[in-house]
């Protein structure tokens, strides 16, 4: 009786099977090695093996979603695995600000009416980055719901550059620590309250002087370093009009609220974002720093996010513009505002 290893046919069959199985594994299955590689890439550390196993399961589901989305042929945008790959949808949403659920925001004294109402000169495309008015992409981190501070600072930085010619990175942490309202800091806040704060204080300090920490701390700003960039107030873009938003963005970057809760938003990596299931439950704040149009006529807004360069197109999103719904895609035209100098 010949043993297993002595039968050449069995051996060949065994080898072929082994190669086939390992191929299938590396292609179809999401291994814990892949999770570990990803953990190293994003500096993720878990408190114990149980936590790691739990995170691995979430990672696996997210990667499966991303890969099947991308495999599904011709689409206007792609997804990719990023720093959010081990977060449940619910955990991710906790990072966002539940802007709508809060009590109505403080009525502000420095709000004036829409100055771009009668603007007629509107360039067909605009990219404030090319005009040197946009600082590099920043990262709010996944422990602090401070998007509102980033969306505020981005448009104040741009206005400062447009009016003075100087591009200076400004301090989100000053806003996180010092703007006090309904619910501010890492728990979320309002762009409008932040503009109000900057206007009343006579300016905002620089990132270099007051660097970002990603957690709530006590407010500490010395007077002499306060007014690196000054604004006198802010204006709101008339709600629910992409036309009005266009007039504003043609003149300066604008802060907007958006619904970022869709899973495709979280893992967006390139192309023109146009997820049909994007809602209008405003839960995130970003800056619109331009707009454009593809050769096929598709129009888009250029959005600066605060989720590092690992997300989107090196930190930016191009999102479909001029849709039928008045609020714009993901509610982008619902509540836009910008600082004035
Ligand atoms: C726009 O034009 C109308 C009509 O002429 C005028 O009443 C309004 O004040 C103008 N708005 C601004 C912001 O200049
Ligand atoms: C999506 O990814 C594929 C493969 O990398 C690429 O060829 C395609 O251009 C991407 N599509 C968009 C809209 O970015
Ligand atoms: C958005 O705008 C609407 C209409 O102007 C207003 O009622 C609502 O309070 C605003 N929401 C926020 C979060 O500012």
Short mmCIF file of C-alpha atoms and ligand atoms in Angstrom, two decimals:
data_model
loop_
_atom_site.label_atom_id
_atom_site.label_comp_id
_atom_site.label_asym_id
_atom_site.label_seq_id
_atom_site.Cartn_x
_atom_site.Cartn_y
_atom_site.Cartn_z
CA UNK A 1 0.00 0.00 0.00
CA UNK A 2 1.61 3.32 -1.06
CA UNK A 3 1.65 6.17 1.39
CA UNK A 4 0.24 9.63 0.60
CA UNK A 5 3.61 11.19 -0.19
CA UNK A 6 4.68 8.30 -2.37
CA UNK A 7 1.78 8.62 -4.77
CA UNK A 8 2.87 11.26 -7.32
CA UNK A 9 -0.69 12.00 -8.48
CA UNK A 10 -1.93 12.69 -5.00
CA UNK A 11 1.09 14.87 -4.32
CA UNK A 12 0.57 16.96 -7.46
CA UNK A 13 -3.10 17.33 -6.68
CA UNK A 14 -2.21 18.41 -3.15
CA UNK A 15 0.26 21.02 -4.41
CA UNK A 16 -2.19 22.42 -6.93
CA UNK A 17 -4.85 22.66 -4.25
CA UNK A 18 -2.49 24.42 -1.85
CA UNK A 19 -1.54 27.05 -4.43
CA UNK A 20 -5.18 27.57 -5.38
CA UNK A 21 -6.32 27.94 -1.77
CA UNK A 22 -3.61 30.46 -0.94
CA UNK A 23 -4.50 32.48 -4.06
CA UNK A 24 -8.15 32.55 -3.10
CA UNK A 25 -7.26 33.48 0.45
CA UNK A 26 -5.10 36.41 -0.55
CA UNK A 27 -7.64 37.70 -3.02
CA UNK A 28 -11.00 37.08 -1.46
CA UNK A 29 -10.42 36.96 2.25
CA UNK A 30 -9.51 39.82 4.51
CA UNK A 31 -6.84 38.48 6.80
CA UNK A 32 -5.77 39.60 10.25
CA UNK A 33 -2.34 40.34 8.71
CA UNK A 34 -4.01 42.91 6.53
CA UNK A 35 -5.67 44.41 9.58
CA UNK A 36 -2.30 44.52 11.37
CA UNK A 37 -0.65 46.23 8.42
CA UNK A 38 -3.42 48.79 8.42
CA UNK A 39 -3.07 49.26 12.22
CA UNK A 40 0.64 49.99 11.76
CA UNK A 41 -0.08 52.42 8.93
CA UNK A 42 -2.52 54.47 11.01
CA UNK A 43 -0.84 53.96 14.38
CA UNK A 44 -3.80 52.09 15.86
CA UNK A 45 -3.36 50.36 19.19
CA UNK A 46 -6.04 48.32 20.95
CA UNK A 47 -6.25 47.70 24.67
CA UNK A 48 -6.46 43.89 24.47
CA UNK A 49 -6.96 40.87 22.22
CA UNK A 50 -10.74 40.97 22.59
CA UNK A 51 -10.85 44.58 21.44
CA UNK A 52 -8.57 43.72 18.54
CA UNK A 53 -10.79 40.85 17.46
CA UNK A 54 -13.85 43.07 17.64
CA UNK A 55 -12.09 45.76 15.57
CA UNK A 56 -10.94 43.15 13.09
CA UNK A 57 -14.54 42.12 12.45
CA UNK A 58 -15.56 45.74 11.80
CA UNK A 59 -12.49 46.24 9.60
CA UNK A 60 -13.44 43.13 7.60
CA UNK A 61 -16.99 44.33 7.01
CA UNK A 62 -15.83 47.79 5.97
CA UNK A 63 -13.17 46.46 3.60
CA UNK A 64 -15.70 44.08 2.06
CA UNK A 65 -18.09 46.98 1.52
CA UNK A 66 -15.38 49.15 -0.04
CA UNK A 67 -14.09 46.41 -2.33
CA UNK A 68 -17.50 45.38 -3.58
CA UNK A 69 -18.43 49.03 -4.16
CA UNK A 70 -15.29 49.59 -6.21
CA UNK A 71 -15.71 46.35 -8.13
CA UNK A 72 -19.19 47.35 -9.28
CA UNK A 73 -18.09 48.82 -12.62
CA UNK A 74 -18.39 52.36 -13.90
CA UNK A 75 -19.07 54.84 -11.13
CA UNK A 76 -18.45 58.55 -10.75
CA UNK A 77 -16.44 58.01 -7.58
CA UNK A 78 -14.35 55.42 -5.73
CA UNK A 79 -13.96 54.46 -2.11
CA UNK A 80 -10.82 53.43 -0.25
CA UNK A 81 -9.73 52.03 3.07
CA UNK A 82 -8.72 54.90 5.33
CA UNK A 83 -8.31 55.74 9.02
CA UNK A 84 -12.01 55.05 9.68
CA UNK A 85 -11.88 51.39 8.56
CA UNK A 86 -12.22 49.92 12.07
CA UNK A 87 -15.13 52.14 13.13
CA UNK A 88 -18.75 51.06 13.21
CA UNK A 89 -21.13 53.43 11.51
CA UNK A 90 -22.49 54.43 14.90
CA UNK A 91 -19.04 55.20 16.27
CA UNK A 92 -18.22 57.24 13.22
CA UNK A 93 -21.41 59.23 13.61
CA UNK A 94 -20.49 60.01 17.19
CA UNK A 95 -17.54 61.94 15.79
CA UNK A 96 -19.84 64.10 13.77
CA UNK A 97 -21.76 67.00 15.28
CA UNK A 98 -25.42 66.58 15.55
CA UNK A 99 -25.97 70.13 14.40
CA UNK A 100 -29.70 69.84 13.87
CA UNK A 101 -30.62 68.36 17.21
CA UNK A 102 -29.20 71.18 19.23
CA UNK A 103 -31.21 74.09 20.45
CA UNK A 104 -31.24 76.95 17.98
CA UNK A 105 -27.93 78.67 17.80
CA UNK A 106 -27.27 81.95 19.54
CA UNK A 107 -28.55 84.91 17.58
CA UNK A 108 -25.56 86.96 16.71
CA UNK A 109 -24.92 90.64 16.56
CA UNK A 110 -22.18 90.61 13.94
CA UNK A 111 -24.22 88.96 11.20
CA UNK A 112 -24.91 91.26 8.26
CA UNK A 113 -26.83 90.73 5.02
CA UNK A 114 -25.63 88.87 1.94
CA UNK A 115 -23.19 91.17 0.16
CA UNK A 116 -22.86 89.02 -2.96
CA UNK A 117 -26.56 89.15 -3.77
CA UNK A 118 -26.13 91.17 -6.95
CA UNK A 119 -22.83 89.75 -8.13
CA UNK A 120 -22.86 89.04 -11.86
CA UNK A 121 -19.20 88.35 -12.61
CA UNK A 122 -18.84 84.66 -11.78
CA UNK A 123 -15.87 82.75 -13.21
CA UNK A 124 -16.79 79.37 -14.73
CA UNK A 125 -14.33 77.62 -12.41
CA UNK A 126 -12.69 78.62 -9.15
CA UNK A 127 -9.98 76.99 -7.09
CA UNK A 128 -8.84 79.14 -4.18
CA UNK A 129 -5.86 76.78 -3.67
CA UNK A 130 -4.42 78.01 -6.97
CA UNK A 131 -4.67 81.56 -5.69
CA UNK A 132 -2.63 80.68 -2.64
CA UNK A 133 -5.55 81.21 -0.28
CA UNK A 134 -5.84 77.73 1.24
CA UNK A 135 -3.57 76.22 3.90
CA UNK A 136 -2.61 72.53 3.74
CA UNK A 137 -5.15 69.89 4.81
CA UNK A 138 -5.42 69.45 8.59
CA UNK A 139 -6.61 66.57 10.75
CA UNK A 140 -9.17 66.99 13.53
CA UNK A 141 -8.41 63.43 14.72
CA UNK A 142 -10.94 60.79 15.66
CA UNK A 143 -11.40 61.79 19.25
CA UNK A 144 -12.71 65.33 18.84
CA UNK A 145 -15.87 66.61 17.12
CA UNK A 146 -14.18 69.90 16.22
CA UNK A 147 -15.10 70.06 12.53
CA UNK A 148 -16.86 73.38 13.20
CA UNK A 149 -13.55 74.95 14.33
CA UNK A 150 -11.73 73.66 11.22
CA UNK A 151 -14.50 74.84 8.90
CA UNK A 152 -14.33 78.29 10.55
CA UNK A 153 -10.56 78.60 10.53
CA UNK A 154 -10.30 77.50 6.88
CA UNK A 155 -12.45 80.38 5.64
CA UNK A 156 -10.86 82.94 7.98
CA UNK A 157 -7.39 81.87 6.74
CA UNK A 158 -8.59 82.35 3.17
CA UNK A 159 -10.18 85.73 3.82
CA UNK A 160 -6.99 86.86 5.57
CA UNK A 161 -4.94 85.82 2.54
CA UNK A 162 -7.35 87.50 0.11
CA UNK A 163 -7.28 90.79 2.02
CA UNK A 164 -3.62 90.89 3.15
CA UNK A 165 -1.77 88.58 0.75
CA UNK A 166 -0.47 86.54 3.68
CA UNK A 167 -1.37 82.89 4.16
CA UNK A 168 -1.11 82.02 7.85
CA UNK A 169 -2.28 78.80 9.47
CA UNK A 170 -4.66 79.76 12.30
CA UNK A 171 -5.62 78.08 15.56
CA UNK A 172 -8.54 75.64 15.76
CA UNK A 173 -7.56 74.84 19.36
CA UNK A 174 -8.20 78.43 20.41
CA UNK A 175 -11.78 78.01 19.19
CA UNK A 176 -12.14 74.55 20.77
CA UNK A 177 -10.96 75.91 24.13
CA UNK A 178 -12.46 79.38 24.13
CA UNK A 179 -15.75 79.49 22.21
CA UNK A 180 -18.42 78.82 24.77
CA UNK A 181 -22.01 78.36 23.73
CA UNK A 182 -24.67 75.74 23.67
CA UNK A 183 -22.25 72.86 23.34
CA UNK A 184 -18.81 73.61 22.04
CA UNK A 185 -15.35 72.12 22.00
CA UNK A 186 -14.95 68.49 21.06
CA UNK A 187 -18.66 67.84 21.55
CA UNK A 188 -19.48 69.94 18.55
CA UNK A 189 -20.26 73.55 17.85
CA UNK A 190 -21.31 76.19 15.38
CA UNK A 191 -19.34 78.01 12.75
CA UNK A 192 -21.48 81.11 13.32
CA UNK A 193 -20.63 81.23 17.03
CA UNK A 194 -16.96 80.87 16.16
CA UNK A 195 -17.08 83.78 13.71
CA UNK A 196 -18.84 85.80 16.38
CA UNK A 197 -16.16 84.93 18.92
CA UNK A 198 -13.32 85.93 16.58
CA UNK A 199 -15.02 89.20 15.66
CA UNK A 200 -15.69 90.11 19.30
CA UNK A 201 -12.21 89.20 20.49
CA UNK A 202 -10.60 91.22 17.72
CA UNK A 203 -8.98 88.27 15.98
CA UNK A 204 -7.73 84.73 16.15
CA UNK A 205 -4.22 83.57 16.88
CA UNK A 206 -1.95 81.34 14.81
CA UNK A 207 -1.65 77.56 14.72
CA UNK A 208 2.04 77.96 15.58
CA UNK A 209 1.23 79.90 18.74
CA UNK A 210 -1.73 77.80 19.84
CA UNK A 211 -1.35 74.33 18.26
CA UNK A 212 -4.07 71.73 17.85
CA UNK A 213 -4.36 69.07 20.58
CA UNK A 214 -7.64 67.40 19.66
CA UNK A 215 -9.13 67.63 23.15
CA UNK A 216 -10.93 70.15 25.32
CA UNK A 217 -8.62 72.29 27.41
CA UNK A 218 -8.90 75.55 29.24
CA UNK A 219 -8.87 78.74 27.24
CA UNK A 220 -5.50 80.46 27.34
CA UNK A 221 -4.70 83.22 24.96
CA UNK A 222 -2.46 86.16 25.67
CA UNK A 223 -3.76 89.44 24.41
CA UNK A 224 -0.67 90.40 22.44
CA UNK A 225 -0.77 87.30 20.27
CA UNK A 226 -4.48 87.30 19.77
CA UNK A 227 -5.16 89.15 16.60
CA UNK A 228 -3.08 87.39 13.97
CA UNK A 229 -6.10 87.48 11.66
CA UNK A 230 -9.05 89.77 12.23
CA UNK A 231 -12.64 89.71 11.03
CA UNK A 232 -15.44 92.11 11.82
CA UNK A 233 -18.27 89.61 11.53
CA UNK A 234 -19.87 87.18 9.15
CA UNK A 235 -22.71 86.80 6.69
CA UNK A 236 -25.00 83.91 5.85
CA UNK A 237 -25.61 82.78 2.31
CA UNK A 238 -29.38 82.65 1.65
CA UNK A 239 -30.44 79.10 2.56
CA UNK A 240 -31.11 76.36 0.04
CA UNK A 241 -29.72 78.02 -3.05
CA UNK A 242 -26.72 76.64 -4.88
CA UNK A 243 -26.86 79.79 -7.04
CA UNK A 244 -26.34 81.97 -3.99
CA UNK A 245 -23.57 79.69 -2.75
CA UNK A 246 -21.87 80.03 -6.13
CA UNK A 247 -21.91 83.84 -5.89
CA UNK A 248 -20.25 83.62 -2.50
CA UNK A 249 -17.60 81.01 -3.39
CA UNK A 250 -16.71 83.02 -6.50
CA UNK A 251 -15.60 85.72 -4.04
CA UNK A 252 -14.20 83.80 -1.09
CA UNK A 253 -14.18 80.31 0.49
CA UNK A 254 -17.37 79.57 2.46
CA UNK A 255 -18.10 77.42 5.53
CA UNK A 256 -20.96 74.96 5.11
CA UNK A 257 -22.73 72.25 7.07
CA UNK A 258 -23.23 68.92 5.37
CA UNK A 259 -24.56 65.41 5.96
CA UNK A 260 -21.43 63.27 6.23
CA UNK A 261 -23.15 60.25 7.72
CA UNK A 262 -23.29 58.08 4.58
CA UNK A 263 -20.84 55.20 4.58
CA UNK A 264 -19.74 56.19 1.07
CA UNK A 265 -18.87 59.66 2.43
CA UNK A 266 -16.70 58.15 5.14
CA UNK A 267 -14.70 56.08 2.66
CA UNK A 268 -14.78 58.45 -0.34
CA UNK A 269 -11.46 58.48 -2.14
CA UNK A 270 -11.77 60.04 -5.60
CA UNK A 271 -14.06 61.29 -8.32
CA UNK A 272 -17.26 63.31 -8.10
CA UNK A 273 -19.18 62.27 -5.00
CA UNK A 274 -22.83 61.78 -5.81
CA UNK A 275 -24.14 59.06 -3.52
CA UNK A 276 -27.89 58.95 -4.03
CA UNK A 277 -28.51 57.96 -0.43
CA UNK A 278 -26.80 61.05 0.98
CA UNK A 279 -29.27 62.73 3.31
CA UNK A 280 -29.62 66.31 4.53
CA UNK A 281 -29.19 65.69 8.24
CA UNK A 282 -26.46 68.26 8.83
CA UNK A 283 -23.79 66.71 11.03
CA UNK A 284 -20.46 67.98 9.75
CA UNK A 285 -18.86 71.29 8.79
CA UNK A 286 -16.38 71.83 5.97
CA UNK A 287 -15.15 74.66 3.74
CA UNK A 288 -16.09 75.07 0.08
CA UNK A 289 -12.90 76.36 -1.56
CA UNK A 290 -13.92 76.26 -5.20
CA UNK A 291 -16.06 74.77 -7.91
CA UNK A 292 -15.68 73.41 -11.42
CA UNK A 293 -17.05 71.34 -14.23
CA UNK A 294 -15.88 68.12 -15.91
CA UNK A 295 -15.67 67.74 -19.69
CA UNK A 296 -18.92 65.77 -19.66
CA UNK A 297 -20.67 68.72 -18.02
CA UNK A 298 -20.80 67.33 -14.48
CA UNK A 299 -20.53 70.26 -12.08
CA UNK A 300 -18.95 69.98 -8.66
CA UNK A 301 -18.05 71.87 -5.50
CA UNK A 302 -14.49 71.60 -4.21
CA UNK A 303 -14.61 70.85 -0.49
CA UNK A 304 -11.77 71.11 2.02
CA UNK A 305 -12.26 68.58 4.82
CA UNK A 306 -10.38 68.13 8.12
CA UNK A 307 -9.86 64.37 8.04
CA UNK A 308 -6.18 64.41 6.98
CA UNK A 309 -4.84 63.72 3.49
CA UNK A 310 -5.62 59.98 3.93
CA UNK A 311 -9.28 60.74 3.17
CA UNK A 312 -10.62 61.71 -0.25
CA UNK A 313 -8.53 63.39 -2.93
CA UNK A 314 -5.61 64.20 -0.64
CA UNK A 315 -8.05 65.56 1.92
CA UNK A 316 -10.47 67.19 -0.56
CA UNK A 317 -13.79 66.09 -1.99
CA UNK A 318 -15.38 67.02 -5.26
CA UNK A 319 -19.13 66.77 -4.68
CA UNK A 320 -21.84 67.12 -7.28
CA UNK A 321 -23.15 70.66 -7.75
CA UNK A 322 -26.46 72.01 -9.09
CA UNK A 323 -28.71 69.09 -8.32
CA UNK A 324 -32.48 69.31 -8.45
CA UNK A 325 -32.98 69.39 -4.67
CA UNK A 326 -32.74 72.94 -3.33
CA UNK A 327 -30.60 71.98 -0.36
CA UNK A 328 -27.89 70.65 -2.63
CA UNK A 329 -26.28 67.22 -2.33
CA UNK A 330 -25.92 66.16 1.31
CA UNK A 331 -27.50 69.51 2.24
CA UNK A 332 -24.42 71.50 1.20
CA UNK A 333 -26.44 74.64 0.37
CA UNK A 334 -28.55 74.57 3.57
CA UNK A 335 -26.51 76.71 5.95
CA UNK A 336 -23.50 78.40 4.43
CA UNK A 337 -21.69 81.39 5.92
CA UNK A 338 -18.45 83.30 5.52
CA UNK A 339 -16.41 85.80 7.53
CA UNK A 340 -16.05 89.44 6.53
CA UNK A 341 -13.12 91.74 7.15
C1 LIG B 1 -29.06 94.29 -4.79
O1 LIG B 1 -29.89 95.05 -5.68
C2 LIG B 1 -31.15 95.44 -5.09
C3 LIG B 1 -31.97 96.12 -6.17
O2 LIG B 1 -31.23 97.10 -6.81
C4 LIG B 1 -30.87 96.35 -3.90
O3 LIG B 1 -32.08 96.73 -3.29
C5 LIG B 1 -30.01 95.61 -2.90
O4 LIG B 1 -29.67 96.47 -1.82
C6 LIG B 1 -28.73 95.09 -3.56
N1 LIG B 1 -28.03 94.27 -2.60
C7 LIG B 1 -26.75 94.46 -2.27
C8 LIG B 1 -26.17 93.52 -1.25
O5 LIG B 1 -26.06 95.33 -2.75
C1 LIG B 2 -11.65 54.46 -9.66
O1 LIG B 2 -10.54 53.58 -9.55
C2 LIG B 2 -10.15 52.99 -10.78
C3 LIG B 2 -9.08 51.97 -10.51
O2 LIG B 2 -8.04 52.54 -9.76
C4 LIG B 2 -9.70 54.08 -11.75
O3 LIG B 2 -9.33 53.55 -12.99
C5 LIG B 2 -10.85 55.08 -11.95
O4 LIG B 2 -10.41 56.15 -12.74
C6 LIG B 2 -11.32 55.60 -10.60
N1 LIG B 2 -12.50 56.41 -10.81
C7 LIG B 2 -12.65 57.63 -10.33
C8 LIG B 2 -13.92 58.30 -10.65
O5 LIG B 2 -11.79 58.18 -9.65
C1 LIG B 3 -30.07 76.53 8.90
O1 LIG B 3 -30.86 77.47 8.25
C2 LIG B 3 -32.22 77.39 8.60
C3 LIG B 3 -32.97 78.35 7.72
O2 LIG B 3 -32.35 79.58 7.63
C4 LIG B 3 -32.36 77.72 10.10
O3 LIG B 3 -33.69 77.64 10.47
C5 LIG B 3 -31.54 76.72 10.87
O4 LIG B 3 -31.55 77.03 12.23
C6 LIG B 3 -30.12 76.71 10.39
N1 LIG B 3 -29.40 75.64 11.05
C7 LIG B 3 -28.20 75.83 11.53
C8 LIG B 3 -27.56 74.62 12.10
O5 LIG B 3 -27.61 76.88 11.51
#
